[in-house]
Coordinates of C-alpha atoms in Angstrom, one line a residue:
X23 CA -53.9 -32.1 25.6
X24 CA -53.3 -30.2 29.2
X25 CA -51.2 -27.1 29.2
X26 CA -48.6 -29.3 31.2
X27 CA -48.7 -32.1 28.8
X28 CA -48.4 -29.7 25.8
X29 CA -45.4 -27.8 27.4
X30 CA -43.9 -31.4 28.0
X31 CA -44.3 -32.3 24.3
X32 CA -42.9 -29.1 23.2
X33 CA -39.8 -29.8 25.5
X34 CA -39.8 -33.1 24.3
X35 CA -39.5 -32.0 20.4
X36 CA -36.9 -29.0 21.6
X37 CA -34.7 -31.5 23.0
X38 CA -35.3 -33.8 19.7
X39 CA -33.7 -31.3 17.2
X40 CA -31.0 -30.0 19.6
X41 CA -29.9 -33.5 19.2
X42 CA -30.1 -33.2 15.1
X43 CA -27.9 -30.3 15.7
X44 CA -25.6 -32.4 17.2
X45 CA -25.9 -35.2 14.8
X46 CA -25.4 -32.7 11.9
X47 CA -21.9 -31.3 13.7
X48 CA -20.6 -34.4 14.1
X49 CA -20.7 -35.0 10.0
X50 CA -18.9 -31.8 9.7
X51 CA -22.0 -30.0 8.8
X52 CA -23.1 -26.5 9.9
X53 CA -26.7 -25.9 10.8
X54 CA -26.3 -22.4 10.3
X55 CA -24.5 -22.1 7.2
X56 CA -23.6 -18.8 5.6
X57 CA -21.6 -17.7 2.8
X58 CA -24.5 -18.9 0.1
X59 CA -26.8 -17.4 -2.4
X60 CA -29.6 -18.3 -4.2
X61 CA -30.2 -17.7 -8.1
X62 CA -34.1 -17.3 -7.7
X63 CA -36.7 -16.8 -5.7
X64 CA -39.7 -19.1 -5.5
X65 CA -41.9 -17.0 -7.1
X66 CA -39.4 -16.3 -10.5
X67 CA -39.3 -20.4 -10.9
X68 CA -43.3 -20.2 -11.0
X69 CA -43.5 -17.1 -13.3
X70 CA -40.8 -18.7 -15.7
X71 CA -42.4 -22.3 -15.8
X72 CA -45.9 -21.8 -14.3
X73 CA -47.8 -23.6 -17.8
X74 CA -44.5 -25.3 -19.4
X75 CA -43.6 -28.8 -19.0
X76 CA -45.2 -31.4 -19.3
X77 CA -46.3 -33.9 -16.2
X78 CA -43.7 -36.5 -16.1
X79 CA -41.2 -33.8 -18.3
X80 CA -38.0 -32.8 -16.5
X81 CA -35.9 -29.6 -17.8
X82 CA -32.0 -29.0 -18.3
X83 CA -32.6 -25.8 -16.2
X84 CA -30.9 -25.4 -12.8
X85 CA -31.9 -23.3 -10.5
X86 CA -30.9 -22.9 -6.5
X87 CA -33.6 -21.8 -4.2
X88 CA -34.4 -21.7 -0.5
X89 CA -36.9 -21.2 2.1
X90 CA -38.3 -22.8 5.0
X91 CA -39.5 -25.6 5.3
X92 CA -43.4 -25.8 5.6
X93 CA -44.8 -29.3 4.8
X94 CA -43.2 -32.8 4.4
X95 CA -44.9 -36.1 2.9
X96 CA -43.1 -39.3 1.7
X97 CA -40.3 -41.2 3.3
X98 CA -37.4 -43.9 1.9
X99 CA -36.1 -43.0 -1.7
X100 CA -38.9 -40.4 -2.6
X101 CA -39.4 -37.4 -0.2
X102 CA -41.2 -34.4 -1.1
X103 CA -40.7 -30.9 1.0
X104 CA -43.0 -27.6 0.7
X105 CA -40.5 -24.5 1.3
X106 CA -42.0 -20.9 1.3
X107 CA -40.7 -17.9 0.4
X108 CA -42.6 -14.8 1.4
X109 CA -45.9 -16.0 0.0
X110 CA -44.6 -18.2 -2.9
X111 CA -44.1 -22.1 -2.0
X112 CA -42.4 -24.7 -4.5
X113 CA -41.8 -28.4 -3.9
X114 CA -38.6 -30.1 -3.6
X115 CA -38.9 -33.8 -5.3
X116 CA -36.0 -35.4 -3.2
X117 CA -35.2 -38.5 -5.2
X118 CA -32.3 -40.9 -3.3
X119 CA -31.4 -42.1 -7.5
X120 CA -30.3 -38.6 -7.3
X121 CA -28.9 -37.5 -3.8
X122 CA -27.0 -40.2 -3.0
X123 CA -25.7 -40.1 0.3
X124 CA -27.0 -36.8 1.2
X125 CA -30.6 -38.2 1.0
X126 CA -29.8 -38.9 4.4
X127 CA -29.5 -35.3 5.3
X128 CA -33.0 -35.0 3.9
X129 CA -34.6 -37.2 6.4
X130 CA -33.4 -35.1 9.5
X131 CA -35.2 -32.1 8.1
X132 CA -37.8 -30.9 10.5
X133 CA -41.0 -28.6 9.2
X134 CA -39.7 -25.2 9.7
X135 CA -36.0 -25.9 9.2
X136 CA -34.4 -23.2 6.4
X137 CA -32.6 -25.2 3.4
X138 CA -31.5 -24.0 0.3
X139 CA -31.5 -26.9 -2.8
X140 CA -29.9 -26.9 -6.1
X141 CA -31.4 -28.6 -8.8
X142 CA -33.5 -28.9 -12.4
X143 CA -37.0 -27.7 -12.7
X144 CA -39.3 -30.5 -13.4
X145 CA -43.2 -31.4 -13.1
X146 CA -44.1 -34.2 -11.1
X147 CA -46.4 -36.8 -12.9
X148 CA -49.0 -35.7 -10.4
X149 CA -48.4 -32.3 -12.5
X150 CA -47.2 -30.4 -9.7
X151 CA -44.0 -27.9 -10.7
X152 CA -41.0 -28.6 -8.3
X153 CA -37.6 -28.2 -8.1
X154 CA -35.4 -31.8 -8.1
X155 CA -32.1 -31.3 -6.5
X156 CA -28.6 -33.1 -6.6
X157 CA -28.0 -30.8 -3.4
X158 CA -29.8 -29.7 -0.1
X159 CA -28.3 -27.7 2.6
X160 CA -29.6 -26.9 5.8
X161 CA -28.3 -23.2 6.3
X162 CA -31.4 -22.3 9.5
X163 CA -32.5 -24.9 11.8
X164 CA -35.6 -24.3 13.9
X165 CA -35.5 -25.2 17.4
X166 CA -38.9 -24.7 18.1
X167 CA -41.9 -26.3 15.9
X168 CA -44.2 -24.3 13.9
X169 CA -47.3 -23.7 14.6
X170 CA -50.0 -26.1 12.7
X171 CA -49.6 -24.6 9.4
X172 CA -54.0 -25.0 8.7
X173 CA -55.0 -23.7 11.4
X174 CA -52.2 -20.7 12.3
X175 CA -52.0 -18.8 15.5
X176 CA -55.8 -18.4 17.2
X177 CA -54.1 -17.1 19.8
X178 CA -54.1 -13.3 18.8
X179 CA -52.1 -12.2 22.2
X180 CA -49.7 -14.9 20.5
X181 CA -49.5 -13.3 17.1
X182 CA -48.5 -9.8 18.6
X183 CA -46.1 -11.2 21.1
X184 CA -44.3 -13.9 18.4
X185 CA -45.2 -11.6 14.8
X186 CA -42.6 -14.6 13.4
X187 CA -44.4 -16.7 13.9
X188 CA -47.6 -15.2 12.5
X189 CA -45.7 -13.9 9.4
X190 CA -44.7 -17.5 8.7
X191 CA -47.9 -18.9 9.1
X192 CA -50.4 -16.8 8.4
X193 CA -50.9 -15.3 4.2
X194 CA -53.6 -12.5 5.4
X195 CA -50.5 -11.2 8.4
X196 CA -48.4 -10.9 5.5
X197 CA -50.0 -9.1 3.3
X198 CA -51.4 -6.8 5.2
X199 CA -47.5 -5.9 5.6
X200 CA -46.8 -5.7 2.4
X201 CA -49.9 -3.6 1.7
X202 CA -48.9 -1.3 4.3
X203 CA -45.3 -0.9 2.6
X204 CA -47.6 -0.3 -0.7
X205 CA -49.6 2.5 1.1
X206 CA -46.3 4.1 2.5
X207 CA -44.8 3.6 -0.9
X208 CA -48.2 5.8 -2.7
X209 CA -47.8 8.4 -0.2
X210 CA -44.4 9.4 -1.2
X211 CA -45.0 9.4 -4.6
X212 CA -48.0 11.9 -4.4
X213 CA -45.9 14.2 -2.7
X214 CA -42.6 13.7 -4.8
X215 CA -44.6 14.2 -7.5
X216 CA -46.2 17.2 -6.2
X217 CA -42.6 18.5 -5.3
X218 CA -42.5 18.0 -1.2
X219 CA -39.1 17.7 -0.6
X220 CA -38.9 14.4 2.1
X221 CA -36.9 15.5 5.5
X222 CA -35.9 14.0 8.6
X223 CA -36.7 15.7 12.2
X224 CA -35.5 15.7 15.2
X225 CA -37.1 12.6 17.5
X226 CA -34.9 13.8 20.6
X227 CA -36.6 17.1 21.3
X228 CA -35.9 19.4 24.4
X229 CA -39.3 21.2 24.3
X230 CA -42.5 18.9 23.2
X231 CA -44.7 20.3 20.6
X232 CA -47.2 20.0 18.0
X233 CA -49.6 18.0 19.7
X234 CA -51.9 17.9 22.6
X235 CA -49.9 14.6 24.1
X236 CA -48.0 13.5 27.1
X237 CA -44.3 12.9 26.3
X238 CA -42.5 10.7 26.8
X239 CA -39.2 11.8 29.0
X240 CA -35.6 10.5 28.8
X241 CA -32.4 12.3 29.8
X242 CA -29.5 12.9 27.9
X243 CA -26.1 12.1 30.0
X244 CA -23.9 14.2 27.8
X245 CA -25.9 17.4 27.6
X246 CA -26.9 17.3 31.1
X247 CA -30.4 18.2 29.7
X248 CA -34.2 17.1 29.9
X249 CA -35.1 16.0 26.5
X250 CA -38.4 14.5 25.0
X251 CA -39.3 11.6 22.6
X252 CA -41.2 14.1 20.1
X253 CA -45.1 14.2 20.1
X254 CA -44.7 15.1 16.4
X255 CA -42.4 16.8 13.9
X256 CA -44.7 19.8 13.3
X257 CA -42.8 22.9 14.7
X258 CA -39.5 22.2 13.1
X259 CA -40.7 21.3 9.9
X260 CA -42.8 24.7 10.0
X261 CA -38.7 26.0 10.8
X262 CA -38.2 24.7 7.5
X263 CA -41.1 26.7 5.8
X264 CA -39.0 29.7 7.6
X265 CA -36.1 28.9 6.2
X266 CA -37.4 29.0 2.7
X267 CA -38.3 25.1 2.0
X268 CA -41.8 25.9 0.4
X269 CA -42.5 22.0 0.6
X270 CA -41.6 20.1 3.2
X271 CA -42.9 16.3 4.5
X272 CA -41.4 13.7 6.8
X273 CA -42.5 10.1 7.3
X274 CA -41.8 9.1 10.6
X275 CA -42.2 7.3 14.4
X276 CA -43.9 9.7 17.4
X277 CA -44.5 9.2 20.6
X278 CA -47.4 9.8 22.9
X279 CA -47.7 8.8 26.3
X280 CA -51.4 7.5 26.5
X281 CA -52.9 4.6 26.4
X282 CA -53.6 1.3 24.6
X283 CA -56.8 0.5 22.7
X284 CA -58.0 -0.4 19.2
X285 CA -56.6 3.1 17.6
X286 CA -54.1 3.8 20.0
X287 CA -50.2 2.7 20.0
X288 CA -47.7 4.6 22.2
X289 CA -45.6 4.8 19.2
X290 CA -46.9 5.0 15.9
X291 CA -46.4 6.7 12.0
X292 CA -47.6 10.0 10.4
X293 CA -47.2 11.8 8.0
X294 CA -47.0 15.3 7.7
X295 CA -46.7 18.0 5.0
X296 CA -46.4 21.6 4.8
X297 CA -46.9 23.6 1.6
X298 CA -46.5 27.5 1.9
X299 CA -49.1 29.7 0.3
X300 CA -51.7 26.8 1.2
X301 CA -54.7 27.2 3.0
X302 CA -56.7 24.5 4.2
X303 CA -58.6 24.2 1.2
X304 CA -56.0 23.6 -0.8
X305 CA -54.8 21.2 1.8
X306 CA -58.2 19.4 1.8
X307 CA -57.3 18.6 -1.9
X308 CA -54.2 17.4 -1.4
X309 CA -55.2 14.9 1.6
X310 CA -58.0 13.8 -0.6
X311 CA -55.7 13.0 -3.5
X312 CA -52.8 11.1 -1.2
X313 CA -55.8 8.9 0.0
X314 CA -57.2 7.9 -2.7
X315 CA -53.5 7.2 -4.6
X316 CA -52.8 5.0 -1.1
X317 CA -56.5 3.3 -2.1
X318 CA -55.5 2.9 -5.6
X319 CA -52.5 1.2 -4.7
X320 CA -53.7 -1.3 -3.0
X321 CA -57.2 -2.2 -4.2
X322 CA -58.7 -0.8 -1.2
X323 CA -61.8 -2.6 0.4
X324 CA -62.9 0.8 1.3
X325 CA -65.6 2.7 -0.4
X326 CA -64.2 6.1 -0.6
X327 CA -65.9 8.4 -3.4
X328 CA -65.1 11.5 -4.4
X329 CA -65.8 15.1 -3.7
X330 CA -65.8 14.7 0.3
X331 CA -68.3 17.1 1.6
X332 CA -67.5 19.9 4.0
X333 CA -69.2 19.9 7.6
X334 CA -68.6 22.6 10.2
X335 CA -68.4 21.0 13.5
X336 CA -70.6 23.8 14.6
X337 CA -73.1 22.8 12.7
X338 CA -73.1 19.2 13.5
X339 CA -73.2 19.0 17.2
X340 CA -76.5 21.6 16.7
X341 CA -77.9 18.5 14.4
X342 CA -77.0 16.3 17.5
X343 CA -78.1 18.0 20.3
X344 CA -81.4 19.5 18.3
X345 CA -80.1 22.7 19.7
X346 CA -80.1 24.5 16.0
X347 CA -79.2 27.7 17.7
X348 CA -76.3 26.7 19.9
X349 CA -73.2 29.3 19.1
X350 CA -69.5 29.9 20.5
X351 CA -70.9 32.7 22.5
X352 CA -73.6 31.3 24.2
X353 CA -73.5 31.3 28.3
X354 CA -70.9 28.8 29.3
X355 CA -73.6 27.6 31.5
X356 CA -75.8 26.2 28.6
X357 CA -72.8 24.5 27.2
X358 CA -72.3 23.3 30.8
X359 CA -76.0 21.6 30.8
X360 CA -76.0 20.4 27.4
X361 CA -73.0 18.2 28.4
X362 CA -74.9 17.1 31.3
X363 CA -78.1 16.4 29.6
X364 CA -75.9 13.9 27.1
X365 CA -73.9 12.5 29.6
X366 CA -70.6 14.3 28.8
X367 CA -68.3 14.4 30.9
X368 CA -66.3 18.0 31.5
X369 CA -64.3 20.1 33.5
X370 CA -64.8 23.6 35.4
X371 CA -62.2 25.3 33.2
X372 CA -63.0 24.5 30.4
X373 CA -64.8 27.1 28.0
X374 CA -67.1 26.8 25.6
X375 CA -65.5 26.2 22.4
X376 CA -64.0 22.7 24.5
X377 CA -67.2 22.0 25.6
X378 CA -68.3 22.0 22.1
X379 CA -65.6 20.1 20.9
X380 CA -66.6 17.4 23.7
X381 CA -70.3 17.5 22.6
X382 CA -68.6 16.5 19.1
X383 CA -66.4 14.1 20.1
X384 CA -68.6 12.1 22.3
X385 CA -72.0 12.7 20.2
X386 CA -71.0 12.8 16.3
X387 CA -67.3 11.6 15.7
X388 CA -67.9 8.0 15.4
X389 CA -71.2 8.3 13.2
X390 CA -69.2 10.1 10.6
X391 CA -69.3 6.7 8.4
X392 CA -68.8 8.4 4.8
X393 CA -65.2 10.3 4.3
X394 CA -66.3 14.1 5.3
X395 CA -64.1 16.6 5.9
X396 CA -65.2 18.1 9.4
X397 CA -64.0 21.9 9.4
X398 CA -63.5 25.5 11.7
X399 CA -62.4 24.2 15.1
X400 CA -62.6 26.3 18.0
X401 CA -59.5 28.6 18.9
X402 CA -59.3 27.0 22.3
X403 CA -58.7 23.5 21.0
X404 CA -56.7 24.9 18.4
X405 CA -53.6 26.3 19.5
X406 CA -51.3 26.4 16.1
X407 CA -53.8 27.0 13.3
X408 CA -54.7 30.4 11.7
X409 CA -57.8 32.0 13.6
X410 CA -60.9 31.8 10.6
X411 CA -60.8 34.9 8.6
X412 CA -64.2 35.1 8.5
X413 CA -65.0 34.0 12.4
X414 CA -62.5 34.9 14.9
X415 CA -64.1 32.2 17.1
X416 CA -63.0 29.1 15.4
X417 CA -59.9 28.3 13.2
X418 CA -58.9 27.0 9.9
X419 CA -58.6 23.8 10.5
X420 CA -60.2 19.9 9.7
X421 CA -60.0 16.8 10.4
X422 CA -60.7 14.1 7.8
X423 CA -63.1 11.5 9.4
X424 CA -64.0 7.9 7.6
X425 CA -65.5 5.3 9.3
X426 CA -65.8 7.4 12.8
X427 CA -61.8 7.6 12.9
X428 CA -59.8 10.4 12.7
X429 CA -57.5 10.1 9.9
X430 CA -56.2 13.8 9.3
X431 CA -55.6 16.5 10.9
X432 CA -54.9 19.7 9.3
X433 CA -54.9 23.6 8.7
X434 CA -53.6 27.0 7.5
X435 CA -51.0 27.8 9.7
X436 CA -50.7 30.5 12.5
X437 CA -47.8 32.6 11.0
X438 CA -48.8 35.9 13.5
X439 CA -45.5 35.2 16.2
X440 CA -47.8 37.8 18.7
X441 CA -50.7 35.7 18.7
X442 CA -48.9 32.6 18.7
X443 CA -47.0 33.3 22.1
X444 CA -50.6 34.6 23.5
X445 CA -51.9 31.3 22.6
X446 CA -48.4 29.2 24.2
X447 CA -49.2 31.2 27.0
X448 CA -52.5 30.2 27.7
X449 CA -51.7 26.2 26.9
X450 CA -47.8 27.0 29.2
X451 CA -50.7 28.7 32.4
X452 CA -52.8 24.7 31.5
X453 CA -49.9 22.8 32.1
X454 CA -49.0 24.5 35.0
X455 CA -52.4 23.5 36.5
X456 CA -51.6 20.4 35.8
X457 CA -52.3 19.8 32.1
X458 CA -49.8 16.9 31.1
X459 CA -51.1 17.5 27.5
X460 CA -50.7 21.3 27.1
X461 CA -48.3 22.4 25.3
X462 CA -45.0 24.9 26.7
X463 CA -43.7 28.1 25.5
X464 CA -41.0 27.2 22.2
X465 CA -38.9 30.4 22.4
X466 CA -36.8 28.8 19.6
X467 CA -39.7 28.5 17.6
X468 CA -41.0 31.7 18.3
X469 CA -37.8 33.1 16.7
X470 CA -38.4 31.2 13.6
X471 CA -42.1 32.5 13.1
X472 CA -40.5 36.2 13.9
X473 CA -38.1 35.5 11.3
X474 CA -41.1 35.9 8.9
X475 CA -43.2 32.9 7.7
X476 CA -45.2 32.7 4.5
X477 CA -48.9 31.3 4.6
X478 CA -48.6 28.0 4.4
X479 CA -51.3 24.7 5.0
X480 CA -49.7 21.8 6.5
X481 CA -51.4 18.3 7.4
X482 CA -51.2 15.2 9.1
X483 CA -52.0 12.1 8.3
X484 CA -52.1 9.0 10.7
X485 CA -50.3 6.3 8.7
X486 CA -51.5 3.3 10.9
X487 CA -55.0 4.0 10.9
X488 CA -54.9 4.9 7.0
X489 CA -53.5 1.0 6.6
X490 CA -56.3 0.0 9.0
X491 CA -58.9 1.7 6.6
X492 CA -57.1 0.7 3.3
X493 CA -56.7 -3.0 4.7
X494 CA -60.1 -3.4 6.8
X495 CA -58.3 -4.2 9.7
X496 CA -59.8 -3.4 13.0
X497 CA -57.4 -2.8 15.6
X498 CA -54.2 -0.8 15.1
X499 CA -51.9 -3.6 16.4
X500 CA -53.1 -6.3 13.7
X501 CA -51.5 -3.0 11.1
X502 CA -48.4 -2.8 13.4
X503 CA -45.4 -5.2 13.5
X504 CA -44.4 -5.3 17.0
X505 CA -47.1 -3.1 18.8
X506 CA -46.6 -2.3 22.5
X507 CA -48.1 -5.1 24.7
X508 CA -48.5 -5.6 28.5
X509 CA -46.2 -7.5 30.0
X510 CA -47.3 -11.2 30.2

C-alpha cells in the first residue's frame, strides 16, 4: 500500500469510528464515561485463578475489570475480546444468552477501544481463563487504530514521537520503564538506608554551576532578572553540607545545552550525593554499592563484578600513547604533538593537563569495557574538587566508566573558599573568551564555603545511562519517555 493509499485508509477508518461515536450518543451512551472503578486488575484475576477451574467450569466470583482493547475474534452470539492492562491481558467471553441487548454494544467495539466489563470468572472449554460479563462499557474510545499488535512500531522515529503508542504495543518499551522506575526505586533505598536525607533544588538558577555545560537561558518577568535552567544541583546542595546537613542527595531533571546523540539528551536525570567527612574513596564505595543494588534490582544483563580496580588517568593515556614517561609537567609542546600524532584535535589555550584529558578521552574512554574506576584528574579540568594531597597537579576525583560510558562522576570536595575563587576566576577569564561551558564567579556560593565547610565526598551519577547499562539499551532515548526530537 502507497503512503497516499495508506493515509486514505487511515482517514477512511477515522471517519468510521467518529461515526460509532455518534451512534453510541444517540442511545444515550457516553464514549468517555467516568465516574467508574474497577475491583481488580488483570493481573490479580490471573494470580487468584491462574490453575483453578476446570475447562468448561464457570465460578460464582464477580469481578469488574478494564483495559483496552487489543484483539477481537468471533462474531453473532459468541464474541471474544483480548483487553490489556499494563502487561497482563485476560479475555472477555461475550455470550448474547448473557448480554442481552447490550451484546449489541459489543459489536461496535473497535481494537484499541477502553471498556471496563463486569462479570464471573470462568475457563473457556478451550481452557483459556476469562472473564464472562452480564456488563460492558465503553468508558475510552480510540479514534485512531492501533498499530498491528505482531509486528509493533518498526518505525523507531515513530516510537519516540507517539511513546503511546509504543507503550501499548510493544512488552520490551514497557518494561524497560518499569525497570527504570525499579532502578530509581534501588537508588533511594541505598541512600535512605545509608542516612542521605533526599532534598529538592533549585532548577531556576540565576548563576549556572556545577558543570562544564551551556545553559539554557529563560527570563523571569517578575524579578526582572536573567535566570538559568540549572546545569546541575551541585553547589546548593554543597550549601546544604554548609548548613550542617552531613547527608544530602537529590534525584532530579538538568539541563544542558548540547547536542543530541546516543548518550546525549538536553534534559536528563542524576543523581547526586554529598556525604561530609568523605573522600573519594569512600565515595568510590558508595557508587559501587548503589550500582550494584540498582543491578540487583532488576536482574541486570550486565556483568558487573566486584572490587572495581583503580586506574590513574595518567597512567593510562602513557599505556596509549606508548609514551610511559609522559607527566603533567612536560613541555606543553610535546603534549601539543602527541595530540597531533593521534589525531586529536586541540586548542592554543589549552594546557597540558586538558590536553591530557583529550588524549584520554579520545584514545582510552570508550575501551574501558570492564567497570574501573578511572582516578586523579588534572586541576585544569577540575575546577570544584580538592587538589590531590599527594600531587598538587591532579585532583581527587573519578569517574566510573563501564562499557566505554561515563557513568559517575565524583570527588572530595574543594572546601578551601581562596582557592576556589582562584579557580572561578580562571574558568569566569574562559568564558569571557568565549567559553560557553566555563563556569562564572558564585559570590553566593563563595559565602557559603567561607562560612566553613567540613570535608565532604559528593558524586554523581547519570540515571539514564545507568538504565541503559542495567537494561542493555543502546541509545538514551529508547531509556527516556519523551526524549527531545527534531522537529519533523
Amino acid at each position: 500500500m502507497s503512503s497516499d493509499e495508506d493515509t486514505s485508509h487511515r482517514a477512511d477508518l477515522v471517519a468510521e469510528r467518529r461515526a460509532k461515536i455518534a451512534w453510541w450518543r444517540d442511545r444515550g451512551l457516553d464514549p468517555y464515561a467516568v465516574g467508574l472503578s474497577v475491583t481488580h486488575q488483570l493481573a490479580d484475576i490471573h494470580d487468584e485463578w491462574d490453575g483453578k477451574l476446570e475447562a468448561g467450569e464457570e465460578s460464582d466470583y464477580t469481578v469488574t475489570v478494564g483495559g483496552r482493547v487489543v484483539l477481537r475474534r468471533g462474531h453473532g452470539k459468541l464474541v471474544f475480546l483480548v483487553l490489556r492492562q499494563r502487561a497482563a491481558e485476560l479475555q472477555l467471553m461475550c455470550r448474547a444468552d448473557v448480554l442481552g441487548d447490550a451484546m449489541a454494544l459489543v459489536s461496535e467495539l473497535d481494537l484499541g477501544d477502553w471498556v471496563m466489563a463486569t462479570g464471573r470468572v470462568v475457563r473457556t472449554k478451550r481452557g483459556e481463563l476469562s472473564v464472562q460479563p452480564d456488563e460492558v462499557v465503553l468508558v475510552g474510545k480510540a479514534l485512531v487504530p492501533m498499530p498491528d499488535k505482531h509486528h509493533g512500531l518498526r518505525d523507531v522515529q515513530m516510537r519516540y514521537r507517539q511513546r503511546w503508542a509504543d507503550l501499548a504495543v510493544n512488552e520490551d518499551s514497557r518494561a524497560v520503564f518499569e525497570a527504570r522506575a525499579a532502578i530509581v526505586r534501588a537508588l533511594r533505598d541505598e541512600l535512605d538506608e545509608r542516612g542521605y536525607l533526599e532534598v529538592e533544588t533549585p532548577i531556576l538558577q540565576p548563576i549556572p554551576g556545577g558543570a562544564a555545560a551551556k545553559p539554557f537561558v529563560t527570563y523571569h518577568n517578575a524579578l526582572d532578572a536573567e535566570m538559568f535552567l540549572r546545569i546541575a544541583p551541585e553547589l546548593y546542595l554543597k550549601r546544604l553540607i554548609a548548613g550542617g546537613m552531613d547527608r544530602v542527595y537529590e534525584i532530579g531533571r538538568v539541563f544542558r545545552n548540547e547536542g543530541l546523540s546516543p548518550r546525549h539528551n538536553p534534559e536528563f536525570t542524576i543523581l547526586e550525593s554529598y556525604q561530609a567527612f568523605a573522600d573519594y574513596h569512600d565515595i568510590m564505595s558508595l557508587t559501587e554499592a548503589l550500582v550494584l543494588r540498582a543491578a540487583g534490582a532488576v536482574g541486570s544483563v550486565a556483568d558487573l563484578g566486584r572490587d572495581w580496580p583503580r586506574r590513574r588517568l595518567l597512567d593510562l593515556v602513557r599505556e596509549a600513547t606508548g609514551e610511559g614517561d609522559l607527566d603533567y609537567d612536560d613541555p606543553i609542546d610535546r603534549l601539543r604533538s602527541l595530540c597531533g600524532s593521534h589525531g586529536v584535535p586541540f586548542e592554543e589555550t589549552w594546557g597540558t593537563g586538558k590536553l591530557v584529558l583529550e588524549l584520554y578521552e579520545k584514545l582510552v574512554e570508550d575501551r574501558i569495557d570492564e567497570p574501573t574506576f578511572v582516578i586523579d584528574y588534572p586541576v585544569e579540568v577540575s575546577p570544584l574538587a580538592r587538589r590531590h594531597r599527594d600531587d598538587p597537579r591532579v585532583t581527587e576525583r573519578f569517574e566510573l566508566i563501564i562499557g566505554g560510558r561515563e557513568l559517575a562522576n565524583a570527588f572530595t570536595e574543594l572546601t578551601d573558599p581562596d582557592d576556589q575563587r582562584e579557580r572561578f576566576e580562571v574558568q569566569a577569564r574562559a568564558r569571557a573568551a568565549g567559553d560557553e561551558e566555563a563556569m562564572a564567579v558564585d559570590e553566593d556560593y563563595l559565602a557559603a564555603m567561607e562560612f566553613g565547610i567540613p570535608p565532604t565526598g559528593g558524586l554523581g551519577v547519570g540515571v539514564d545511562r545507568l538504565v541503559m547499562l542495567l537494561t542493555g539499551q543502546p541509545a538514551i532515548r529508547d531509556v527516556v519517555l519523551f526524549p527531545a526530537l527534531r522537529p519533523e
